[in-house]
Tab-separated table of C-alpha atoms in Angstrom:
chain	number	residue	atom	x	y	z
K	1	MET	CA	149.814	130.137	78.618
K	2	LYS	CA	146.490	131.808	78.968
K	3	TYR	CA	144.608	128.826	77.502
K	4	PHE	CA	146.630	126.431	79.657
K	5	LYS	CA	145.400	128.219	82.913
K	6	ILE	CA	141.785	128.226	81.567
K	7	TYR	CA	142.136	124.447	80.967
K	8	CYS	CA	143.612	123.783	84.402
K	9	TYR	CA	140.785	125.785	85.895
K	10	VAL	CA	138.089	123.823	83.995
K	11	LEU	CA	139.848	120.540	84.903
K	12	ILE	CA	139.765	121.347	88.587
K	13	LEU	CA	136.116	122.304	88.520
K	14	PHE	CA	135.403	119.000	86.729
K	15	LEU	CA	137.286	117.011	89.327
K	16	ILE	CA	135.502	118.883	92.063
K	17	GLY	CA	132.173	118.070	90.468
K	18	CYS	CA	133.086	114.461	90.074
K	19	ALA	CA	133.979	114.230	93.718
K	20	SER	CA	130.751	115.849	94.724
K	21	ASN	CA	128.845	113.293	92.574
K	22	ILE	CA	130.642	110.456	94.228
K	23	ASN	CA	129.858	111.745	97.721
K	24	ASP	CA	126.188	112.462	96.770
K	25	ASN	CA	125.431	109.398	94.663
K	26	ASP	CA	127.754	106.621	95.554
K	27	ASN	CA	127.730	106.474	99.291
K	28	TYR	CA	125.593	103.252	99.067
K	29	GLU	CA	125.781	102.229	102.769
K	30	ALA	CA	124.412	105.535	103.897
K	31	GLN	CA	121.577	105.286	101.317
K	32	PHE	CA	120.925	101.700	102.433
K	33	LYS	CA	120.600	102.868	106.072
K	34	GLU	CA	118.135	105.540	104.923
K	35	ALA	CA	116.113	102.952	102.993
K	36	MET	CA	116.010	100.728	106.213
K	37	HIS	CA	114.891	103.767	108.176
K	38	LEU	CA	112.154	104.189	105.699
K	39	LEU	CA	111.034	100.568	106.132
K	40	GLU	CA	111.026	100.950	109.880
K	41	LYS	CA	108.793	104.038	109.523
K	42	GLU	CA	106.519	101.973	107.202
K	43	LYS	CA	107.193	104.332	104.300
K	44	TYR	CA	107.328	101.441	101.913
K	45	ILE	CA	106.816	103.335	98.593
K	46	SER	CA	109.875	105.533	99.397
K	47	ALA	CA	111.896	102.624	100.413
K	48	GLN	CA	111.024	100.815	97.210
K	49	GLU	CA	112.270	103.649	95.144
K	50	LEU	CA	115.504	104.033	96.902
K	51	LEU	CA	116.116	100.263	97.091
K	52	ASN	CA	115.322	99.825	93.383
K	53	THR	CA	117.982	102.448	92.658
K	54	LEU	CA	120.506	100.858	94.852
K	55	SER	CA	119.800	97.360	93.517
K	56	ILE	CA	121.134	98.479	90.128
K	57	ARG	CA	123.848	100.831	91.191
K	58	ALA	CA	125.277	98.972	94.105
K	59	SER	CA	124.996	95.430	92.724
K	60	HIS	CA	128.780	95.021	92.763
K	61	THR	CA	129.003	95.831	96.579
K	62	ASP	CA	129.196	93.677	99.627
K	63	ILE	CA	125.624	94.791	100.605
K	64	SER	CA	124.003	93.897	97.303
K	65	ASP	CA	122.284	90.927	98.834
K	66	ASP	CA	120.972	93.007	101.784
K	67	ILE	CA	119.644	95.514	99.289
K	68	GLN	CA	117.864	92.921	97.089
K	69	PHE	CA	116.320	91.140	100.115
K	70	ASN	CA	114.997	94.322	101.640
K	71	LEU	CA	113.619	95.325	98.324
K	72	GLY	CA	111.557	92.206	98.504
K	73	GLU	CA	110.576	93.192	102.071
K	74	ALA	CA	109.510	96.639	101.004
K	75	TYR	CA	107.009	94.986	98.621
K	76	PHE	CA	106.083	92.192	101.011
K	77	LEU	CA	105.330	94.515	103.968
K	78	ASN	CA	103.233	96.647	101.607
K	79	GLU	CA	101.206	93.551	100.643
K	80	GLU	CA	102.416	93.613	97.035
K	81	TYR	CA	103.104	89.957	97.107
K	82	GLN	CA	103.569	89.310	93.350
K	83	LEU	CA	106.251	91.989	93.153
K	84	SER	CA	107.874	90.687	96.354
K	85	ILE	CA	108.225	87.178	94.922
K	86	VAL	CA	109.891	88.713	91.843
K	87	GLU	CA	112.518	90.520	93.965
K	88	TYR	CA	113.151	87.612	96.263
K	89	ASN	CA	113.692	85.377	93.276
K	90	LYS	CA	116.284	87.807	91.862
K	91	LEU	CA	118.236	87.360	95.130
K	92	ILE	CA	117.893	83.586	94.976
K	93	ARG	CA	118.961	83.352	91.266
K	94	ARG	CA	121.825	85.978	91.338
K	95	MET	CA	123.218	85.627	94.857
K	96	GLY	CA	122.922	81.920	95.765
K	97	PHE	CA	125.884	82.428	98.152
K	98	SER	CA	123.960	84.776	100.347
K	99	PRO	CA	122.897	83.685	103.852
K	100	LEU	CA	119.625	85.504	103.198
K	101	VAL	CA	118.472	82.955	100.421
K	102	GLU	CA	116.617	80.800	103.027
K	103	GLN	CA	114.787	83.566	104.404
K	104	ALA	CA	113.896	84.827	100.844
K	105	ARG	CA	112.532	81.443	99.983
K	106	TRP	CA	110.517	81.357	103.089
K	107	ARG	CA	109.116	84.820	102.281
K	108	ILE	CA	108.104	83.582	98.930
K	109	CYS	CA	106.156	80.842	100.622
K	110	GLU	CA	104.583	83.315	102.923
K	111	SER	CA	103.654	85.521	99.797
K	112	TYR	CA	101.776	82.608	98.076
K	113	VAL	CA	99.905	81.806	101.389
K	114	ALA	CA	98.949	85.494	101.731
K	115	MET	CA	97.620	85.427	98.184
K	116	SER	CA	95.524	82.308	98.767
K	117	PRO	CA	91.761	83.379	98.638
K	118	LYS	CA	88.612	82.103	100.240
K	119	TYR	CA	87.970	78.373	99.519
K	120	TYR	CA	85.275	78.969	97.110
K	121	LEU	CA	87.500	81.019	94.674
K	122	ASP	CA	90.309	79.807	92.362
K	123	GLN	CA	92.896	78.011	94.373
K	124	LEU	CA	95.966	78.302	92.195
K	125	SER	CA	97.849	80.425	94.834
K	126	SER	CA	96.927	77.792	97.446
K	127	GLU	CA	98.376	74.978	95.287
K	128	LYS	CA	101.437	77.019	94.570
K	129	ALA	CA	101.958	77.679	98.294
K	130	ILE	CA	101.790	73.957	99.027
K	131	GLU	CA	104.282	73.136	96.299
K	132	THR	CA	106.526	75.994	97.277
K	133	ILE	CA	106.575	75.126	101.024
K	134	GLN	CA	107.201	71.415	100.343
K	135	GLU	CA	110.272	72.341	98.139
K	136	PHE	CA	111.420	74.634	101.016
K	137	LEU	CA	111.095	71.788	103.602
K	138	GLU	CA	113.073	69.383	101.323
K	139	ASP	CA	115.901	71.838	100.988
K	140	TYR	CA	115.810	73.125	104.579
K	141	PRO	CA	114.728	70.229	106.813
K	142	ASN	CA	116.315	71.912	109.879
K	143	SER	CA	114.796	75.366	109.300
K	144	VAL	CA	113.364	77.275	112.183
K	145	HIS	CA	110.278	77.565	110.004
K	146	TYR	CA	109.861	73.757	109.753
K	147	GLY	CA	106.906	73.536	112.252
K	148	SER	CA	105.145	76.541	110.892
K	149	ALA	CA	105.677	75.310	107.320
K	150	ASN	CA	104.065	71.980	107.987
K	151	LYS	CA	100.999	73.539	109.744
K	152	THR	CA	100.593	75.849	106.794
K	153	VAL	CA	100.656	72.957	104.292
K	154	GLN	CA	97.991	71.287	106.491
K	155	ASP	CA	95.849	74.470	106.507
K	156	MET	CA	96.196	74.955	102.717
K	157	ARG	CA	95.219	71.270	102.147
K	158	GLY	CA	92.247	71.758	104.423
K	159	LYS	CA	91.093	74.709	102.375
K	160	LEU	CA	91.389	72.709	99.012
K	161	GLY	CA	89.605	69.726	100.730
K	162	LYS	CA	86.828	72.058	101.770
K	163	LYS	CA	86.464	73.355	98.174
K	164	GLY	CA	86.317	69.765	96.759
K	165	PHE	CA	83.674	68.819	99.451
K	166	GLU	CA	81.589	71.828	98.736
K	167	THR	CA	81.759	71.176	95.093
K	168	GLY	CA	80.189	67.767	95.672
K	169	ILE	CA	77.562	69.348	97.877
K	170	LEU	CA	76.637	71.687	95.031
K	171	TYR	CA	76.159	68.879	92.646
K	172	ILE	CA	73.779	67.207	95.083
K	173	LYS	CA	71.805	70.353	95.269
K	174	LEU	CA	71.609	70.440	91.450
K	175	GLY	CA	70.578	66.818	91.334
K	176	ALA	CA	73.692	65.799	89.492
K	177	TYR	CA	74.482	62.770	91.903
K	178	ASP	CA	76.889	61.042	89.560
K	179	SER	CA	78.955	64.270	89.361
K	180	ALA	CA	78.643	64.636	93.163
K	181	ILE	CA	80.124	61.149	93.660
K	182	LEU	CA	83.028	61.873	91.233
K	183	ALA	CA	83.708	65.205	93.018
K	184	PHE	CA	83.833	63.521	96.408
K	185	GLU	CA	86.035	60.699	95.229
K	186	HIS	CA	88.367	63.158	93.678
K	187	MET	CA	88.557	65.071	97.032
K	188	LEU	CA	89.136	61.808	98.934
K	189	LYS	CA	91.965	60.778	96.585
K	190	LYS	CA	93.781	64.231	96.750
K	191	TYR	CA	92.877	65.446	100.262
K	192	TYR	CA	92.771	62.179	102.245
K	193	ASP	CA	94.223	63.801	105.326
K	194	THR	CA	91.650	66.638	105.840
K	195	LYS	CA	88.597	66.692	108.231
K	196	TYR	CA	86.246	66.415	105.330
K	197	VAL	CA	87.027	62.730	104.630
K	198	SER	CA	84.209	61.254	106.778
K	199	LYS	CA	81.775	63.754	105.547
K	200	ALA	CA	82.613	63.020	102.005
K	201	HIS	CA	81.961	59.238	102.623
K	202	LEU	CA	78.500	60.080	104.099
K	203	GLU	CA	77.575	62.306	101.207
K	204	ILE	CA	78.565	59.500	98.723
K	205	ILE	CA	76.134	57.270	100.573
K	206	ARG	CA	73.557	59.976	100.344
K	207	SER	CA	74.212	60.322	96.634
K	208	TYR	CA	73.642	56.665	95.853
K	209	SER	CA	70.384	56.746	97.964
K	210	LEU	CA	69.175	59.725	96.060
K	211	MET	CA	69.874	57.694	92.909
K	212	LYS	CA	67.766	54.863	94.441
K	213	ASN	CA	70.778	52.610	94.192
K	214	MET	CA	70.402	50.688	97.362
K	215	ASP	CA	72.976	48.063	96.562
K	216	MET	CA	75.837	50.668	96.014
K	217	ALA	CA	74.613	52.588	99.107
K	218	ASP	CA	74.851	49.514	101.286
K	219	GLU	CA	78.051	48.302	99.808
K	220	TYR	CA	79.743	51.670	100.221
K	221	TYR	CA	78.509	51.974	103.846
K	222	SER	CA	79.919	48.491	104.639
K	223	THR	CA	83.228	49.365	103.152
K	224	TYR	CA	83.785	52.784	104.832
K	225	LYS	CA	81.642	52.733	108.030
K	226	HIS	CA	84.746	52.399	110.106
K	227	THR	CA	85.635	55.943	108.988
K	228	LEU	CA	82.417	57.481	110.283
K	229	SER	CA	82.093	59.085	113.693
K	230	GLU	CA	79.227	57.953	115.879
K	231	GLU	CA	77.062	60.881	114.714
K	232	LEU	CA	77.813	60.347	110.997
K	233	ASP	CA	77.287	56.644	111.331
K	234	ARG	CA	73.674	57.299	112.790
K	235	GLU	CA	73.086	59.698	109.815
K	236	ALA	CA	74.194	57.010	107.363
K	237	ASN	CA	71.963	54.501	108.825
K	238	LYS	CA	69.063	56.839	108.811
K	239	ILE	CA	69.652	57.442	105.035
K	240	LEU	CA	69.856	53.656	104.352
K	241	GLN	CA	66.754	53.061	106.317
K	242	ASN	CA	64.801	55.736	104.396
K	243	ILE	CA	65.790	53.918	101.090
K	244	LYS	CA	64.404	50.635	102.417
K	245	ASN	CA	61.171	52.315	103.654
K	246	ASN	CA	60.592	53.965	100.304
């Protein structure tokens, strides 16, 4: 009888302890609200820690997609874009039913854009941004982000076009005129809708002239003079005249 009472006492303590743990650790909605409060206060590291825990422990709940999306937000707002992409992708893969998927995919686009460096650096993130945005536009043609997405693609293409153009200019400075022409032609083929098109045509004419190839310079000018502005056309004629004079 004595042992039975002791057993009952221990059992009661155990149940009380379990109840206490449930109140402390499993009140997911309250913890999620706390995480959102931390985000609002821009305490991103603390929010990341809490949301990371919730993303594991509350994955079976109705707020699991909100938790996962805001974990991505905690990284995105802290400018940890690679990590934000990882977390947004978890939402997309695991919770395709969620209404937050479209916004997560747009955030991934914004992350790649944010990681896009100055034009003279490696442009892998810029190329990935264009690819990701184009996929987004195909899947969400009526998105509220449609106009912004198209403008961003043009901006990224402009950056890539500038890199291609400046590569050609560098080859001219190095005296590698054949390589310059190839660089400009590559740029024109890939980034035909950027503001560097007319300038690239002019620099191809200049490259032929520096190679003393009058026939090719004349032929190229005749083919593409309609693409040149009045100012660039004057410059092209000045280049051609210099060849003839020399």
